[in-house]
CSV table of C-alpha atoms in Angstrom, one decimal:
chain,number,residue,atom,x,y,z
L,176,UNK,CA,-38.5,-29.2,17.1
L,177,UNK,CA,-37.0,-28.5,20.4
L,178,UNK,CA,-33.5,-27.9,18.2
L,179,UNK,CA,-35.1,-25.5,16.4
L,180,UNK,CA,-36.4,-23.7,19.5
L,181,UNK,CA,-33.4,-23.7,21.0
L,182,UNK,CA,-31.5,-22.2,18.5
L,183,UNK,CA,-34.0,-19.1,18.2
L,184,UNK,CA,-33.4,-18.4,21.6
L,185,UNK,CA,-30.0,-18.6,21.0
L,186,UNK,CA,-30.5,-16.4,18.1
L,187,UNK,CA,-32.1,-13.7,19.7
L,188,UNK,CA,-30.1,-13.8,22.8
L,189,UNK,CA,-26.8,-13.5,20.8
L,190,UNK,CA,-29.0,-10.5,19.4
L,191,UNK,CA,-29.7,-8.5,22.5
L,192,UNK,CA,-26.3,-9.4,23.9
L,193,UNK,CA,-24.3,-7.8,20.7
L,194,UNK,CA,-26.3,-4.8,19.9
L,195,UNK,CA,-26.1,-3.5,23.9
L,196,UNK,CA,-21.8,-3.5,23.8
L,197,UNK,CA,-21.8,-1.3,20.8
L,198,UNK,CA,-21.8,2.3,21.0
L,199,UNK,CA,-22.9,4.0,17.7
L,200,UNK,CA,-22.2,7.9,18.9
L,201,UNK,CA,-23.8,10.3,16.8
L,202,UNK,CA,-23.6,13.9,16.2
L,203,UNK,CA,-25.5,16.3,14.8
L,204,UNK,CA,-24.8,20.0,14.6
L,205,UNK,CA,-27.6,22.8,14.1
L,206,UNK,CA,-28.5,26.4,14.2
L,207,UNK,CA,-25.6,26.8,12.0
L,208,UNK,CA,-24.9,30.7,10.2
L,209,UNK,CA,-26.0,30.2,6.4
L,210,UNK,CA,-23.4,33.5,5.7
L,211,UNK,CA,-20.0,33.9,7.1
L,212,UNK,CA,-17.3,36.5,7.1
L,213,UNK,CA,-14.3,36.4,9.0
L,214,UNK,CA,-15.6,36.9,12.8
L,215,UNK,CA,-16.2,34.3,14.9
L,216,UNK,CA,-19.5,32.4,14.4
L,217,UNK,CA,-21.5,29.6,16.7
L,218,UNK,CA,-22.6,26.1,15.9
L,219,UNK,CA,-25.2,23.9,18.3
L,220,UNK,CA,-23.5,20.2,18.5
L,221,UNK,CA,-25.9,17.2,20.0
L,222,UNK,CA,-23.6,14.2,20.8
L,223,UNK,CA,-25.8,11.2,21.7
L,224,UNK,CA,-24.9,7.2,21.8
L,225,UNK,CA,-21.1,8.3,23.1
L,226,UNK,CA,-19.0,5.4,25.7
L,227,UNK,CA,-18.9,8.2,28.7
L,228,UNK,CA,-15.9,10.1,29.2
L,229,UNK,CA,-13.6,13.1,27.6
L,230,UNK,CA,-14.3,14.2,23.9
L,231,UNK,CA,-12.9,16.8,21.4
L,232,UNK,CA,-15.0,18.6,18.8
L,233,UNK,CA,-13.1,19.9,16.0
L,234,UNK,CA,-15.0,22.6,13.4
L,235,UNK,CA,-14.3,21.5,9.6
L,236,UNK,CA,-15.3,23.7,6.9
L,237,UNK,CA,-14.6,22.6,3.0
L,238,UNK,CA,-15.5,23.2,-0.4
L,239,UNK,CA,-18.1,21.1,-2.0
L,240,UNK,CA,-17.5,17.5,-2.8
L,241,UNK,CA,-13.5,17.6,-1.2
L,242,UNK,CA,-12.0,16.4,2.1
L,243,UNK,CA,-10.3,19.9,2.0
L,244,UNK,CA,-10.8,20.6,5.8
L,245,UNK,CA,-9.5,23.8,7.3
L,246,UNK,CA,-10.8,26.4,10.2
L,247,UNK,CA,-9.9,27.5,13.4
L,248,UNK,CA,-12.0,25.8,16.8
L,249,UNK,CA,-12.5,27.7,20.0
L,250,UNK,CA,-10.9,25.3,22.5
L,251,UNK,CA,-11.9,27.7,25.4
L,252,UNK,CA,-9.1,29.8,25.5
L,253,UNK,CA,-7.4,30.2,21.7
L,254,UNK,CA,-8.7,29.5,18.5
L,255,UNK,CA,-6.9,26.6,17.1
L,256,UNK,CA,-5.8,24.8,13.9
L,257,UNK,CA,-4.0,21.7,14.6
L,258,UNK,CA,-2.9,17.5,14.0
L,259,UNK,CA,-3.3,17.3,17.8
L,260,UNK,CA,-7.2,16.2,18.3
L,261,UNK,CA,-6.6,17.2,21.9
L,262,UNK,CA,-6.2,20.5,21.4
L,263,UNK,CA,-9.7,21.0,20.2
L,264,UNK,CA,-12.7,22.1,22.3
L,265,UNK,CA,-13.2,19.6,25.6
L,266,UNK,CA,-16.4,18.0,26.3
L,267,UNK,CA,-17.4,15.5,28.9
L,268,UNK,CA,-20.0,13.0,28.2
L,269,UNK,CA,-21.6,11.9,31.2
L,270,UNK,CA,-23.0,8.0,31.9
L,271,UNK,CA,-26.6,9.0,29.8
L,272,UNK,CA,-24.1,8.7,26.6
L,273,UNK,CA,-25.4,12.3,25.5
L,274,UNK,CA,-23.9,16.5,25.3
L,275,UNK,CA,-25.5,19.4,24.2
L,276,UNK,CA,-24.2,22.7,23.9
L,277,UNK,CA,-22.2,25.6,21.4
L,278,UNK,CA,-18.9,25.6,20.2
L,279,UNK,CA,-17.2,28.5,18.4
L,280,UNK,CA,-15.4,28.4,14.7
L,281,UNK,CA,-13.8,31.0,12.7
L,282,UNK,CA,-12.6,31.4,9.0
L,283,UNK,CA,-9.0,31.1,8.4
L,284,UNK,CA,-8.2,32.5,5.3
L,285,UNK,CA,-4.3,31.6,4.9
L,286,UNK,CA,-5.5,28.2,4.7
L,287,UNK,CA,-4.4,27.1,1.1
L,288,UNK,CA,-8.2,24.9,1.2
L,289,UNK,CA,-9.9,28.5,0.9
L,290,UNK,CA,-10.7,29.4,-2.3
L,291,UNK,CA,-12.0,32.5,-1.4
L,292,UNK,CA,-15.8,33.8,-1.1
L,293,UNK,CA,-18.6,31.4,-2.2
L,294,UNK,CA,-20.2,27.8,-0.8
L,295,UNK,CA,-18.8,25.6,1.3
L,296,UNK,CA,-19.5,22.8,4.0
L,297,UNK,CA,-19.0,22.9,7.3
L,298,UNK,CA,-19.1,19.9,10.0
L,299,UNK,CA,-17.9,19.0,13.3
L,300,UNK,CA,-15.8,16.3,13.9
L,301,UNK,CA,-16.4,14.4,17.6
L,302,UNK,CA,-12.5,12.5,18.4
L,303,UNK,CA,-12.6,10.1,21.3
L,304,UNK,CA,-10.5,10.7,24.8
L,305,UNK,CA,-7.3,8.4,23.3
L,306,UNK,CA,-8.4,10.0,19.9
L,307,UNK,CA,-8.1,6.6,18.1
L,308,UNK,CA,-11.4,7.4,16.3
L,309,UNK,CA,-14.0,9.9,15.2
L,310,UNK,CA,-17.5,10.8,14.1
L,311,UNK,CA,-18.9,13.3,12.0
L,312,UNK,CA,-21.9,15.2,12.4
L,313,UNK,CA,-24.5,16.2,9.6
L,314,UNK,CA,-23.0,18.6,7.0
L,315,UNK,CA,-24.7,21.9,6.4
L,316,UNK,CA,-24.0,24.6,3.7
L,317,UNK,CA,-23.2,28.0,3.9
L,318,UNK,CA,-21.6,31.2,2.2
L,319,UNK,CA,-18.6,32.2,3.0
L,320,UNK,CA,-18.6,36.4,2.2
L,321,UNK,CA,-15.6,38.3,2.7
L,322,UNK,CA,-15.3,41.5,0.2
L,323,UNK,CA,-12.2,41.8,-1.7
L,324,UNK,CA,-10.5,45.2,-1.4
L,325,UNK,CA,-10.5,47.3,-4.4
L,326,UNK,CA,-7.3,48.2,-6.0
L,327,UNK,CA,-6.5,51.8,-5.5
């Protein structure tokens, strides 16, 4: 009997002691435009269960159903498309783990991922200071509507 005991406690210790060294960062964008031209436009990021320190946050939009990811980020001074995850928008998560706030994104149309006008996805993507991983927020929808000039 006491064996079994002592393995519960055992059990339940190894519990408590593995699930407080994990972080499990989430983030979840909202207030997000359901129509889009080619002007800038805003998206609400919450970032909560993050290890404290610098973060990135990268706009994707994509068609439907791809991994297509293209537009630009407001990284506080340019609008950016780029394979360096540290040229995106700079956030500092504090000890609490958490950041709120509003980041920018724009269309870029000579993107060979737009299709032109229609629905498509958007996301944020959240990179880590040493950018060795990242998380994705929630995905929302919304129309991209850009008129096509008319042939004179």
């Amino acid at each position: 009997m006491a064996y079994i005991v002592v393995n519960l406690i055992f059990t339940i210790l190894i519990l408590f002691i593995g699930a407080g060294s994990v972080f499990a960062a989430t983030v979840q964008i909202s207030n997000t435009p359901s129509q889009i031209t080619d002007q800038p436009f805003n998206i609400d990021v919450n970032v909560s269960g993050a290890a404290s320190g610098i973060n990135y946050l990268r706009a994707n939009l994509f068609p439907a159903n791809t991994t297509k990811y293209f537009g630009f980020t407001f990284n506080g001074s340019t609008f950016i498309n780029s394979s360096d995850y540290s040229q995106y928008f700079p956030i500092t998560i504090p000890d609490t783990g958490t950041w709120s706030g509003t980041i920018q994104a724009k269309l870029d149309t000579t993107s060979s991922y737009y299709i032109g006008s229609g629905l498509y996805n958007l996301k944020v993507r959240r990179y880590t200071q040493s950018g060795s991983s990242y998380t994705w927020s929630n995905e929302a929808s919304l129309t991209i509507n850009l008129s096509t000039p008319t042939p004179s």
